[in-house]
CSV table of C-alpha atoms and ligand atoms in Angstrom, one decimal:
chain,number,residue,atom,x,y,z
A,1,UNK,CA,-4.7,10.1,22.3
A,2,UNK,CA,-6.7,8.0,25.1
A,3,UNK,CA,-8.6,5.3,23.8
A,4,UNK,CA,-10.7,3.5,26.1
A,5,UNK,CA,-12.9,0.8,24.9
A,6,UNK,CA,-13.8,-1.1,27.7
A,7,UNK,CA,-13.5,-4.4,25.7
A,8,UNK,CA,-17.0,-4.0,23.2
A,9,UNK,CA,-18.5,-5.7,20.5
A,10,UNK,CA,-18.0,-4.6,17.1
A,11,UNK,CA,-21.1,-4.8,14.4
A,12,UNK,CA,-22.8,-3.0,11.6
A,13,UNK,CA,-21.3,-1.7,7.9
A,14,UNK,CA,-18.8,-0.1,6.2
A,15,UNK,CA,-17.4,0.8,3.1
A,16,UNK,CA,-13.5,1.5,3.9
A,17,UNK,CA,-11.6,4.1,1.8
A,18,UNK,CA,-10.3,3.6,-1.9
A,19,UNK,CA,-7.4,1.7,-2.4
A,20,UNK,CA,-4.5,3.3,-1.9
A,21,UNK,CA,-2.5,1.8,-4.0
A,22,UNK,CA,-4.9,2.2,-7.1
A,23,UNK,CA,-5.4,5.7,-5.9
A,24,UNK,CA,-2.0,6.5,-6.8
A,25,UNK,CA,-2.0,5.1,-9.7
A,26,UNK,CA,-5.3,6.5,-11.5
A,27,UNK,CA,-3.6,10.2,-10.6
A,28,UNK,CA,-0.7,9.0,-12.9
A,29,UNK,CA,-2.5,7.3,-15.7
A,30,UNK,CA,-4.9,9.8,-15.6
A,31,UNK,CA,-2.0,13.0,-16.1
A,32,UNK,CA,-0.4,10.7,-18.5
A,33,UNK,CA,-3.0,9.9,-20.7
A,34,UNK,CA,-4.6,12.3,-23.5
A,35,UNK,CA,-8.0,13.8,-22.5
A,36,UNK,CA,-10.1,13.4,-18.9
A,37,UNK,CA,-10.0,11.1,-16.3
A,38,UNK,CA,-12.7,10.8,-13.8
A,39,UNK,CA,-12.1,9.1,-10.8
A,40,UNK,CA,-14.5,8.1,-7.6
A,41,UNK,CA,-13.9,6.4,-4.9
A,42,UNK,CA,-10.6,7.8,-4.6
A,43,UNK,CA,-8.7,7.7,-1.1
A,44,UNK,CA,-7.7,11.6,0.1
A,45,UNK,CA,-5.1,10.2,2.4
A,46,UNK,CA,-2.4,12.5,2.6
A,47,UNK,CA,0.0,10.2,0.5
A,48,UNK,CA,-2.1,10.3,-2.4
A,49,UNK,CA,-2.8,13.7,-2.0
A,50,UNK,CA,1.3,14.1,-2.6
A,51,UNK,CA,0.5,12.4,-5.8
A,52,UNK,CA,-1.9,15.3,-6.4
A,53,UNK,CA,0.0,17.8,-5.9
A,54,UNK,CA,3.5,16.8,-7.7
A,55,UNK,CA,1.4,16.1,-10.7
A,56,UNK,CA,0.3,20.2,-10.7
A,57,UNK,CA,3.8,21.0,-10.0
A,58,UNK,CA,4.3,19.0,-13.3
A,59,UNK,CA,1.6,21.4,-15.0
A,60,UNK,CA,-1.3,19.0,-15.0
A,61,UNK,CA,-4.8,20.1,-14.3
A,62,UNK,CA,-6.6,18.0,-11.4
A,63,UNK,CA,-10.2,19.0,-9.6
A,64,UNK,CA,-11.4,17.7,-6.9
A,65,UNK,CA,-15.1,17.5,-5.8
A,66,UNK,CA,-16.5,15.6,-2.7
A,67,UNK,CA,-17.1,13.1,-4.9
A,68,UNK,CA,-14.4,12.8,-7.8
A,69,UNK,CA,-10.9,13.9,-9.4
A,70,UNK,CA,-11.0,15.0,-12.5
A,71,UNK,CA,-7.7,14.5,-14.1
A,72,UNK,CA,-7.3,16.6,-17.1
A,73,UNK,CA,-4.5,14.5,-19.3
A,74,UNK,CA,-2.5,16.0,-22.2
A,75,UNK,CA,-0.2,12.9,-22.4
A,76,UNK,CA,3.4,12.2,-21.9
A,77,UNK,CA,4.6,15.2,-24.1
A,78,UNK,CA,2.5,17.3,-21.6
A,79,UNK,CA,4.4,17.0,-18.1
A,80,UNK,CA,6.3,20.4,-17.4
A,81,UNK,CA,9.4,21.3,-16.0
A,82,UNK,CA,8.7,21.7,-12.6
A,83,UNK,CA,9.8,25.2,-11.1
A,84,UNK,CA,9.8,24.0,-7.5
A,85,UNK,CA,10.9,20.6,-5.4
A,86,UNK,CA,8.4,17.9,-5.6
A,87,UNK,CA,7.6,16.9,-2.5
A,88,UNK,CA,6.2,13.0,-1.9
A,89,UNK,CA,5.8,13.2,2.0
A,90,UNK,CA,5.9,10.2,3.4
A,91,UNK,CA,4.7,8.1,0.5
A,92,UNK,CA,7.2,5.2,-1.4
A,93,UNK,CA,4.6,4.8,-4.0
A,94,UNK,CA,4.6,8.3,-5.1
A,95,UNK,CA,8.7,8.7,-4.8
A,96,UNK,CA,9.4,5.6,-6.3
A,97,UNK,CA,6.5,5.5,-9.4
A,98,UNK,CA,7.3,8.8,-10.1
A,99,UNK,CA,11.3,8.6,-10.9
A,100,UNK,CA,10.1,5.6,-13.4
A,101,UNK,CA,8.3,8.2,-14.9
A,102,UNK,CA,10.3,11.3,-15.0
A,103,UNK,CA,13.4,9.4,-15.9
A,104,UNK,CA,12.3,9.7,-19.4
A,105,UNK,CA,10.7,13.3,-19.7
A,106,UNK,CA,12.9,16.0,-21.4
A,107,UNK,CA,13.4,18.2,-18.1
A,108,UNK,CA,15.0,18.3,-14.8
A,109,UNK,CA,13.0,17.9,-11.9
A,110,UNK,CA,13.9,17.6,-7.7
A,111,UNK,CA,12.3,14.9,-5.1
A,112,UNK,CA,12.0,15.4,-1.5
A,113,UNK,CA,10.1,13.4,1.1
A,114,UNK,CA,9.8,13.1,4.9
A,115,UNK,CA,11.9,11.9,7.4
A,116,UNK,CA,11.0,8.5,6.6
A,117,UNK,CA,11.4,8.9,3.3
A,118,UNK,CA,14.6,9.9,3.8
A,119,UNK,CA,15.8,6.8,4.9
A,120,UNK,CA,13.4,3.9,2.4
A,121,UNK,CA,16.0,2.8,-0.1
A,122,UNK,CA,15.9,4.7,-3.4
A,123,UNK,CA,18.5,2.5,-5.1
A,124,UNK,CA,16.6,-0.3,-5.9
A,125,UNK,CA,14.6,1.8,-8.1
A,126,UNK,CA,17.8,4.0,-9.4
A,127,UNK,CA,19.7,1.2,-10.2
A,128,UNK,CA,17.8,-0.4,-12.8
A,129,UNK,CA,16.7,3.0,-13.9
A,130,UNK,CA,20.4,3.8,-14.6
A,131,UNK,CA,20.8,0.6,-16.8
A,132,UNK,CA,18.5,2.1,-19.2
A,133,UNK,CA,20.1,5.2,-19.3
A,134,UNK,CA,18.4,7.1,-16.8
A,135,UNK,CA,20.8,10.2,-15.0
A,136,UNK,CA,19.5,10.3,-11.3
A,137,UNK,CA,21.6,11.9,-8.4
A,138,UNK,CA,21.3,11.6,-5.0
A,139,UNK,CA,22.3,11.1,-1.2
A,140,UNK,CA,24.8,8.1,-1.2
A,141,UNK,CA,25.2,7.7,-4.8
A,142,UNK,CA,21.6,7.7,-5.4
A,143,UNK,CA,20.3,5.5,-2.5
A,144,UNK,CA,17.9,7.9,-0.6
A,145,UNK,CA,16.4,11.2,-1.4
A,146,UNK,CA,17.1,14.3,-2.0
A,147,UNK,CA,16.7,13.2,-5.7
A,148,UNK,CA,17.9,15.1,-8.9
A,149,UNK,CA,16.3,13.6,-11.6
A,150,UNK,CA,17.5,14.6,-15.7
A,151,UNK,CA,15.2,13.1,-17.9
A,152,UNK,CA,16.3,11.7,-20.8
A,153,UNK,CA,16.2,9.1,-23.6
A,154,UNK,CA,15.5,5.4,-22.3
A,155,UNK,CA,16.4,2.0,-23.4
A,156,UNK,CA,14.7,-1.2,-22.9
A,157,UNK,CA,15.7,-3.4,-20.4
A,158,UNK,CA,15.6,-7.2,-19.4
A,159,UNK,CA,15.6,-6.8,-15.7
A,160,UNK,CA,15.2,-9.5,-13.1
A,161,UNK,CA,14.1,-8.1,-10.0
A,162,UNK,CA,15.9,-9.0,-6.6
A,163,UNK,CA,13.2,-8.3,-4.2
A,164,UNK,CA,9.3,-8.9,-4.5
A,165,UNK,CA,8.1,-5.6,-4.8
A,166,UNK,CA,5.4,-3.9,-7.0
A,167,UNK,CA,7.1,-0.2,-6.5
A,168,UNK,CA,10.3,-1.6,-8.2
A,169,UNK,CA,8.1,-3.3,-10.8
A,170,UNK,CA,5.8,-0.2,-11.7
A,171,UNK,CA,9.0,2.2,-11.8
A,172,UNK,CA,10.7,0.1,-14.6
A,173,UNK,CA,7.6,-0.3,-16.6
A,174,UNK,CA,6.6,3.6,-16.6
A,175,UNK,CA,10.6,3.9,-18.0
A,176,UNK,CA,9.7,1.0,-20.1
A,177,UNK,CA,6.6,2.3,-21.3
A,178,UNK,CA,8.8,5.5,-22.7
A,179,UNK,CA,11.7,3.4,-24.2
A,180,UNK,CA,12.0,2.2,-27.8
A,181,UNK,CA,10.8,-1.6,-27.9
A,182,UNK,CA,10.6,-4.3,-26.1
A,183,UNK,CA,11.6,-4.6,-22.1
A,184,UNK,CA,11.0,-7.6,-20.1
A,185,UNK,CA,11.0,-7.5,-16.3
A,186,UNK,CA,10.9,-11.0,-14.3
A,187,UNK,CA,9.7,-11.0,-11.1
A,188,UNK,CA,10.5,-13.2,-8.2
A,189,UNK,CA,7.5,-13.3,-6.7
A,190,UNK,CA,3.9,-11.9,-8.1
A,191,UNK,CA,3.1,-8.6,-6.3
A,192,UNK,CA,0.5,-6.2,-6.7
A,193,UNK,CA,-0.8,-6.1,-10.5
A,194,UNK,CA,-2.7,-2.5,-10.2
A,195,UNK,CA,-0.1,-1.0,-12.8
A,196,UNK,CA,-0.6,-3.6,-15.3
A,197,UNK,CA,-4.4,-3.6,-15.0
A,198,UNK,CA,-4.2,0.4,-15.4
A,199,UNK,CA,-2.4,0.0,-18.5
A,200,UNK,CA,-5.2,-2.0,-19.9
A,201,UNK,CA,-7.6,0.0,-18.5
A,202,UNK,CA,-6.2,3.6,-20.3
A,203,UNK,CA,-5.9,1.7,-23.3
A,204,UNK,CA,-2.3,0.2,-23.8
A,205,UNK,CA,-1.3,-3.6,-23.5
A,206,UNK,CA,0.7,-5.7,-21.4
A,207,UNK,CA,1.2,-9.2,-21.6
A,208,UNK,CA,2.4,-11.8,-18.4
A,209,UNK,CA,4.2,-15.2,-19.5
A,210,UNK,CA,4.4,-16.7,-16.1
A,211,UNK,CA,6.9,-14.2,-14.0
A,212,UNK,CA,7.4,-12.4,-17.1
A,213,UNK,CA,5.8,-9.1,-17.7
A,214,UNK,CA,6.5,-7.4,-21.0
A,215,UNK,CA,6.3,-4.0,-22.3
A,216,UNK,CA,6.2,-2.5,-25.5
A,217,UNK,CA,7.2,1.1,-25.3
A,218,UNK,CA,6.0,4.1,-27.1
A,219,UNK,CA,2.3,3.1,-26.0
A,220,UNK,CA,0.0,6.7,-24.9
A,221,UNK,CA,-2.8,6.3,-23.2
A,222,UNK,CA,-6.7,7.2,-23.5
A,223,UNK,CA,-8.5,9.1,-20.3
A,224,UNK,CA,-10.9,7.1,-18.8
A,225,UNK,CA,-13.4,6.8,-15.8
A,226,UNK,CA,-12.0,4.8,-12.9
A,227,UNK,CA,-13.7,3.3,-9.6
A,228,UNK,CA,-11.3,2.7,-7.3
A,229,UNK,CA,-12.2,0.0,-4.9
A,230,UNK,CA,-12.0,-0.4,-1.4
A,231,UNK,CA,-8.4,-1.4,0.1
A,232,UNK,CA,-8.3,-4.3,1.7
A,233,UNK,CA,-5.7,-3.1,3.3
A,234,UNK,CA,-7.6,-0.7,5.3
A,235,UNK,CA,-10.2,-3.4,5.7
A,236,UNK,CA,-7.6,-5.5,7.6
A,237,UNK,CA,-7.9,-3.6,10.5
A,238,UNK,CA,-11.4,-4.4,11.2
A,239,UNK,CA,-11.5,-7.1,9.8
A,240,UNK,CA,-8.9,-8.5,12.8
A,241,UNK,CA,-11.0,-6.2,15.1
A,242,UNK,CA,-14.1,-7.8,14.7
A,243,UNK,CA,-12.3,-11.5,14.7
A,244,UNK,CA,-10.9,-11.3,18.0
A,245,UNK,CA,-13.4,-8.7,19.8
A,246,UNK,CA,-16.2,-10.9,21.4
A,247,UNK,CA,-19.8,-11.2,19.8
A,248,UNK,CA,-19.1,-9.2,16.8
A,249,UNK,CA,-20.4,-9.1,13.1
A,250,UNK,CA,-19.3,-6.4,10.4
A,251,UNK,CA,-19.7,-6.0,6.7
A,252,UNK,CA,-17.2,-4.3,4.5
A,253,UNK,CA,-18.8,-3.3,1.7
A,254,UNK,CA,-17.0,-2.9,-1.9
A,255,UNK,CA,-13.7,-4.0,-1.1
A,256,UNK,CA,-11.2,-4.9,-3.2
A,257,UNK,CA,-10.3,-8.4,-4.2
A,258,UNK,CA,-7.8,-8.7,-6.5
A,259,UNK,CA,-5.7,-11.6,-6.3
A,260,UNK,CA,-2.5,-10.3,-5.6
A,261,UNK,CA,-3.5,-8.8,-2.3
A,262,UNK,CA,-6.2,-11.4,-0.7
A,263,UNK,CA,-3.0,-13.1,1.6
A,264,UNK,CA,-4.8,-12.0,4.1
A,265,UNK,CA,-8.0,-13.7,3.3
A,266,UNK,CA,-6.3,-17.2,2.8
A,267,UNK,CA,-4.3,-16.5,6.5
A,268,UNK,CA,-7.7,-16.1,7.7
A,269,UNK,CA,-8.9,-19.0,6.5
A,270,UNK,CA,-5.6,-21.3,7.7
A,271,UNK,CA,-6.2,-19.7,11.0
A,272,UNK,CA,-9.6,-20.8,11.0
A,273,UNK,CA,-11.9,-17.4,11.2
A,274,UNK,CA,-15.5,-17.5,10.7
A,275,UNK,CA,-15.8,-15.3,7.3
A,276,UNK,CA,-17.3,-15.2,3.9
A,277,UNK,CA,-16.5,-13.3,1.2
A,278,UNK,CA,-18.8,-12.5,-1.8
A,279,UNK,CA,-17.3,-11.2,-5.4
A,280,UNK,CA,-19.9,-8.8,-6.3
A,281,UNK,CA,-17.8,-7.6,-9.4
A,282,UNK,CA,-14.8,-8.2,-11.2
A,283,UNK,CA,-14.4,-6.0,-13.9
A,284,UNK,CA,-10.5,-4.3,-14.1
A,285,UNK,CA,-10.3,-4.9,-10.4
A,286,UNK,CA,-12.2,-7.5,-8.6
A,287,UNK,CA,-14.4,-6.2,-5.6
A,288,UNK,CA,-16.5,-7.6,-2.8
A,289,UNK,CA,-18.2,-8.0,0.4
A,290,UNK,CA,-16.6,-9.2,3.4
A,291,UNK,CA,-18.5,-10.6,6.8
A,292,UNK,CA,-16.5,-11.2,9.5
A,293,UNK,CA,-17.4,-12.3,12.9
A,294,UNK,CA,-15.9,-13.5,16.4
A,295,UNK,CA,-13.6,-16.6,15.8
A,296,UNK,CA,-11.5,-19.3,17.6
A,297,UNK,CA,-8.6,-19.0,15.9
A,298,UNK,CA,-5.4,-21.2,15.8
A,299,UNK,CA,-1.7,-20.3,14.7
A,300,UNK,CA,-0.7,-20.6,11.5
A,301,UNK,CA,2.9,-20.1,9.6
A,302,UNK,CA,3.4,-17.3,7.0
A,303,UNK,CA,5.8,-17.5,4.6
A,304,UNK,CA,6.8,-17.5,0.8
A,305,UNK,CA,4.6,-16.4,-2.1
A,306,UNK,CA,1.8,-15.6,0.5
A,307,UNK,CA,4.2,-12.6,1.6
A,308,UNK,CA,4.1,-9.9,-1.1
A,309,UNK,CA,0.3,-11.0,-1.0
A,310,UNK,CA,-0.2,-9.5,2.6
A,311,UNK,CA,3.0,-7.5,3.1
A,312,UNK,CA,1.2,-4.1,4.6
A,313,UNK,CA,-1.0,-6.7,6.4
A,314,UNK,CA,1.7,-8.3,8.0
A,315,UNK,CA,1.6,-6.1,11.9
A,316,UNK,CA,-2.6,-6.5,12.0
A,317,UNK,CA,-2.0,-9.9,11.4
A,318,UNK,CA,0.9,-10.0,14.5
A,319,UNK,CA,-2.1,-8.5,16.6
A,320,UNK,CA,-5.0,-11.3,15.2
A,321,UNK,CA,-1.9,-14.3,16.0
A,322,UNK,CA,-1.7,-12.7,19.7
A,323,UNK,CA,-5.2,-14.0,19.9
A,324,UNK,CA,-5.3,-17.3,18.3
A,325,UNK,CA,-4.4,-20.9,20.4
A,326,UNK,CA,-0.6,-21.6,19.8
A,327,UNK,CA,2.2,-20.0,17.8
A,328,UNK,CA,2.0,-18.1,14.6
A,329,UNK,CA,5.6,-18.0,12.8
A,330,UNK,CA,5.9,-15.0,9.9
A,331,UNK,CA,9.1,-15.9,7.5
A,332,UNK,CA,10.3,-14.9,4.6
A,333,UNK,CA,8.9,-11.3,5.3
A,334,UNK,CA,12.6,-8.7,5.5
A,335,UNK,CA,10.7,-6.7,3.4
A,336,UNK,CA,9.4,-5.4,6.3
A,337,UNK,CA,12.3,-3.1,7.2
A,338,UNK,CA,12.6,-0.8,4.5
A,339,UNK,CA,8.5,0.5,4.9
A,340,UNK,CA,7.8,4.0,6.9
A,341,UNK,CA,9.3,2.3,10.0
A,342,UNK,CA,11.4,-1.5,10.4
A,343,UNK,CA,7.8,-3.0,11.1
A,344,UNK,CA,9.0,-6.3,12.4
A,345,UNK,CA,10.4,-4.2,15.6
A,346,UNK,CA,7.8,-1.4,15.9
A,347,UNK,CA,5.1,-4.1,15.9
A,348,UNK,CA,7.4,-6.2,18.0
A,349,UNK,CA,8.3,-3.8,20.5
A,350,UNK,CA,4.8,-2.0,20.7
A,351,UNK,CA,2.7,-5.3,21.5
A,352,UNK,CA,5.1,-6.0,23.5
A,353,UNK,CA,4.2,-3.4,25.6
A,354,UNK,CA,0.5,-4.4,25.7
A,355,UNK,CA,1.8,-7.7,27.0
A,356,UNK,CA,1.8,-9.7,23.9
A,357,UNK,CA,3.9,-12.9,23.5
A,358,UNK,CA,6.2,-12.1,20.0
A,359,UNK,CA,9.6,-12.5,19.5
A,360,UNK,CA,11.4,-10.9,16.6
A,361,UNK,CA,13.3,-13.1,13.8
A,362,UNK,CA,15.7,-12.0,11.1
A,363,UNK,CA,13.3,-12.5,8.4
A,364,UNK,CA,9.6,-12.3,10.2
A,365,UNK,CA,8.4,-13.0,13.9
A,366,UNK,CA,7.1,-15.6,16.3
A,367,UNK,CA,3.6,-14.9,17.8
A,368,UNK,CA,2.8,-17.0,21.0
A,369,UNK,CA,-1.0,-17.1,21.5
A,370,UNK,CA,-3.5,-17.0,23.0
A,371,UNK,CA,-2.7,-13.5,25.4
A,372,UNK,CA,-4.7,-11.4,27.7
A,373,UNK,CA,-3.4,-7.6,27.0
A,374,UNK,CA,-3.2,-4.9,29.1
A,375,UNK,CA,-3.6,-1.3,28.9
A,376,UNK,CA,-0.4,0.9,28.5
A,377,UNK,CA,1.6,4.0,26.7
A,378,UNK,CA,2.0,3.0,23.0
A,379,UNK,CA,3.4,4.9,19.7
A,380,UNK,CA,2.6,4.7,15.8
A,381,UNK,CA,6.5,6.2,15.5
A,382,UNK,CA,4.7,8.2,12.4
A,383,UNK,CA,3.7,4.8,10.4
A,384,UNK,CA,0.2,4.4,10.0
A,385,UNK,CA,0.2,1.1,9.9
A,386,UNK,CA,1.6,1.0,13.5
A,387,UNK,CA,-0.9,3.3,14.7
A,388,UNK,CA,-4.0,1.6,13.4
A,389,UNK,CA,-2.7,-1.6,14.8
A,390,UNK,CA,-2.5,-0.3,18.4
A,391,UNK,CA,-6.0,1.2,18.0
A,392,UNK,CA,-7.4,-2.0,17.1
A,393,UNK,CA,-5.5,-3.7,20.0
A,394,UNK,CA,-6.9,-1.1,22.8
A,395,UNK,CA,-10.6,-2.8,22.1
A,396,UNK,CA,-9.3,-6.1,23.8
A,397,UNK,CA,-7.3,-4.6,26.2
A,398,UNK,CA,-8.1,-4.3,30.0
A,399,UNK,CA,-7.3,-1.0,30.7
A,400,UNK,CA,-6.5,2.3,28.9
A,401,UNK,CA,-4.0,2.2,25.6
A,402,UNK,CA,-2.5,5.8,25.5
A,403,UNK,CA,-1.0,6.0,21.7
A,404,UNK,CA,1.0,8.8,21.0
A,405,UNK,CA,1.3,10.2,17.1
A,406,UNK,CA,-2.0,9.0,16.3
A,407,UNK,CA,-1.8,11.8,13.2
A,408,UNK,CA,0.2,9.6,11.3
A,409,UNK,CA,-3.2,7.2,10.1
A,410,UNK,CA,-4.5,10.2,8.0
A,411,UNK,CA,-1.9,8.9,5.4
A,412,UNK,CA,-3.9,6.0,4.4
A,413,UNK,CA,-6.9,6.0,6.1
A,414,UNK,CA,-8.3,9.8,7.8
A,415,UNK,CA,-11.8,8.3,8.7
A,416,UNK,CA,-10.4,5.1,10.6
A,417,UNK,CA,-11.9,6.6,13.8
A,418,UNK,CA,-14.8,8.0,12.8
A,419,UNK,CA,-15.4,4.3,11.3
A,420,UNK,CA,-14.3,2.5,14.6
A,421,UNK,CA,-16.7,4.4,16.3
A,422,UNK,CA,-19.6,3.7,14.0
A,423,UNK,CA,-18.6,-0.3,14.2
A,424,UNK,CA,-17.7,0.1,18.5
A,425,UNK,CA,-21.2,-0.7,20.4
B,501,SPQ,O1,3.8,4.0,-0.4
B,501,SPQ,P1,4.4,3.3,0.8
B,501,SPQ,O2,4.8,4.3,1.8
B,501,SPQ,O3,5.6,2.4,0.4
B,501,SPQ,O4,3.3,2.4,1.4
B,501,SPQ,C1,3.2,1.0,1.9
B,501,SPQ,C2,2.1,1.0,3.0
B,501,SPQ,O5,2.2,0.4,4.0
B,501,SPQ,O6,1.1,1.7,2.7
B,501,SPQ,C3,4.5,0.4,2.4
B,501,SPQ,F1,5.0,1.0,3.4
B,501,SPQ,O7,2.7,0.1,0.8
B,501,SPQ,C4,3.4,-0.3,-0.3
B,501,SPQ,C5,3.6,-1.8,-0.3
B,501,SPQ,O8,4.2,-2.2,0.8
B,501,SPQ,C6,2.6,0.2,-1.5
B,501,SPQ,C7,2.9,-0.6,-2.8
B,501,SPQ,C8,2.4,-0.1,-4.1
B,501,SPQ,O9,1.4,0.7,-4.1
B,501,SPQ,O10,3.0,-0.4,-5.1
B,501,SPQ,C9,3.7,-1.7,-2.8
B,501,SPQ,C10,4.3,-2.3,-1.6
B,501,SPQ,O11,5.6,-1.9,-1.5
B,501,SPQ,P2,6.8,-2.7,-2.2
B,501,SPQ,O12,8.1,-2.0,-1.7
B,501,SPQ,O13,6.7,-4.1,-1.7
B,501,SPQ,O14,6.7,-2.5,-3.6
């Protein structure tokens, strides 16, 4: 794909695509909960549509209008053995969520993903899964997928995790949420909360004791309506675009706010952008508006609890840095390496390209700013995250940004340039 900008202003509204992350999630509360489930808002990417369709495999009824899923639960007892492979694509949410939950259910079932699933780390999901009893197989002992999954009876667990990460966390509470009594999982960092909040939200309880979350299993949940709000994660991109592409004001309308994934907000603010952000609601999830406009921005450093607040964040922001006076330093963020591509090196090598200043580190980069980029032939490498971030990047650029595999962004965000043409003027 040619993308040609010529170097505009951005302005106007949007609302960006449900969260993807909630998306997910309201599929599998929704199939695991007794009665219907209506959900708007919801984000037909194509890795929550995986979510759709290994839930049907499982025997669950879904619908889907232009404007909802209906999710028709019949609770725990009513997943099915599947008669074919589940396949998650390219989504770690889907493959790693969904062995917490069919760890536990009375029936064999088989996980396949894409090439880039193939190579995410499985294990730190099977291993604390097989401390409470649960029989997975795979590729290297369990580490990547193919997955064989014999679902059986659980016990609780007091688990500790060893890396900040909300797919680990949700995984052990669905097998929590099926064991007999009391698990505890301790987390090293707080990440993303969607799970817990859903739990509330179909009707069960959680409770959180500073990094402790505990889980009383047994719990079945009610069917419920759910909005699922706009993901800020999406919203990052143009929220960076319109930042660093001269005389520019957007709005981003509805967007998610909750706590545990506005890092990108505060690194806005350290970095001095011109911004405001308005709660408009905050009940279950908190939502609101966004206004962002041109800004002098300065380097800031990254590291720390901030991190699992802005992981998928973490290459737009590489992209804002190359535009702000002086260096930007990311740490703490290795995390990076086990997403759909090693996302300190794609981002690293791709801006590169463009003739940003950015060095790679063991644990994060280095960002020298401020740069002039230049046109040139780019790739996504089949992560979406990549590819929206060189799409962004071509409206600064003098001269033409060729980006090859430009497909890959319909796994998170299918109208991002439809959108980007609505904000271009
Ligand atoms: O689902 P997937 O492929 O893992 O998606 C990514 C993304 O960029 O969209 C990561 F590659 O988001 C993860 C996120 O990085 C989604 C997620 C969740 O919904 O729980 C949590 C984060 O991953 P992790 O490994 O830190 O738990």
């Amino acid at each position: 794909m040619k993308l040609n900008f010529k170097q505009p202003s951005l302005g106007g509204k949007i609302e960006v695509p449900g969260d993807k992350s909630i998306s997910h999630r309201s599929i599998m509360f929704g199939a695991l909960a007794e009665g219907k489930t209506v959900i708007r808002h919801f984000l037909k990417g194509e890795d929550c549509l995986s979510t759709i369709d290994c839930f049907r495999k499982l025997g669950v009824k879904i619908e889907e209008t232009d404007e909802e899923i209906i999710v028709h639960g019949a609770g725990w007892d009513g997943l099915k053995e599947p008669s074919s492979i589940l396949d998650t694509g390219n989504s770690g949410t889907t493959t790693r969520l969904m062995l917490g939950i069919l760890a536990g259910r009375p029936f064999h079932s088989v996980m396949i993903g894409d090439e880039s699933i193939a190579r995410r780390p499985m294990d730190r999901v099977t291993v604390p899964l097989a401390s409470m009893g649960a029989d997975i197989a795979g590729r290297d002992n369990g580490r990547f997928t193919p997955l064989s999954i014999r679902g059986r009876k659980l016990q609780t667990t007091e688990y500790k995790l060893p890396v900040a990460s909300a797919q680990v966390k949700s995984a052990v509470i669905f097998a929590a949420l099926q064991a007999e009594g009391e698990s505890v999982i301790i987390e090293p960092e707080a990440t993303r909360d969607h799970t817990e909040k859903m739990i509330e939200q179909f009707g069960g309880t959680v409770r959180r004791e500073e990094d402790r979350i505990i889980i009383q299993g047994g719990q079945s949940f009610k069917g419920t309506d759910v909005y699922v709000p706009g993901d800020i994660s999406s919203a990052a991109f143009f929220m960076v675009a319109a930042a660093i592409a001269p005389n520019s004001e957007i709005v981003l309308e509805n967007t998610g706010l909750n706590e545990t994934r506005t890092g990108i907000i505060d690194v806005f603010k350290q970095m001095g952008a011109d911004m405001t952000v308005e709660k408009t609601s905050s009940e279950g999830e908190e939502i609101g508006t966004i206004t962002i406009r041109t800004s002098n921005l300065k380097g800031t450093e990254i590291s720390g609890a901030l991190i699992p607040r802005l992981i998928d964040e973490i290459p737009v922001i590489a992209l804002l840095a190359t535009q702000a006076e002086g260096d930007t330093i990311i740490r703490d963020a290795e995390e990076l390496k086990v997403k759909e591509t090693n996302r300190i090196d794609t981002v690293v090598d791709e801006l590169k390209k463009l003739g940003a200043d950015i060095e790679a580190t063991d644990d994060g980069m280095i960002i020298r700013g401020k740069s002039k980029l230049h046109g040139g032939s780019v790739s996504s490498h089949g992560d979406h995250r990549i590819g929206m971030v060189m799409a962004i990047a071509s409206l600064i650029t003098d001269g033409e940004v060729e980006l090859d595999d430009h497909e890959a962004i319909a796994v998170s965000y299918p109208e991002f340039f439809e959108h980007l043409n609505q904000l271009v003027k």
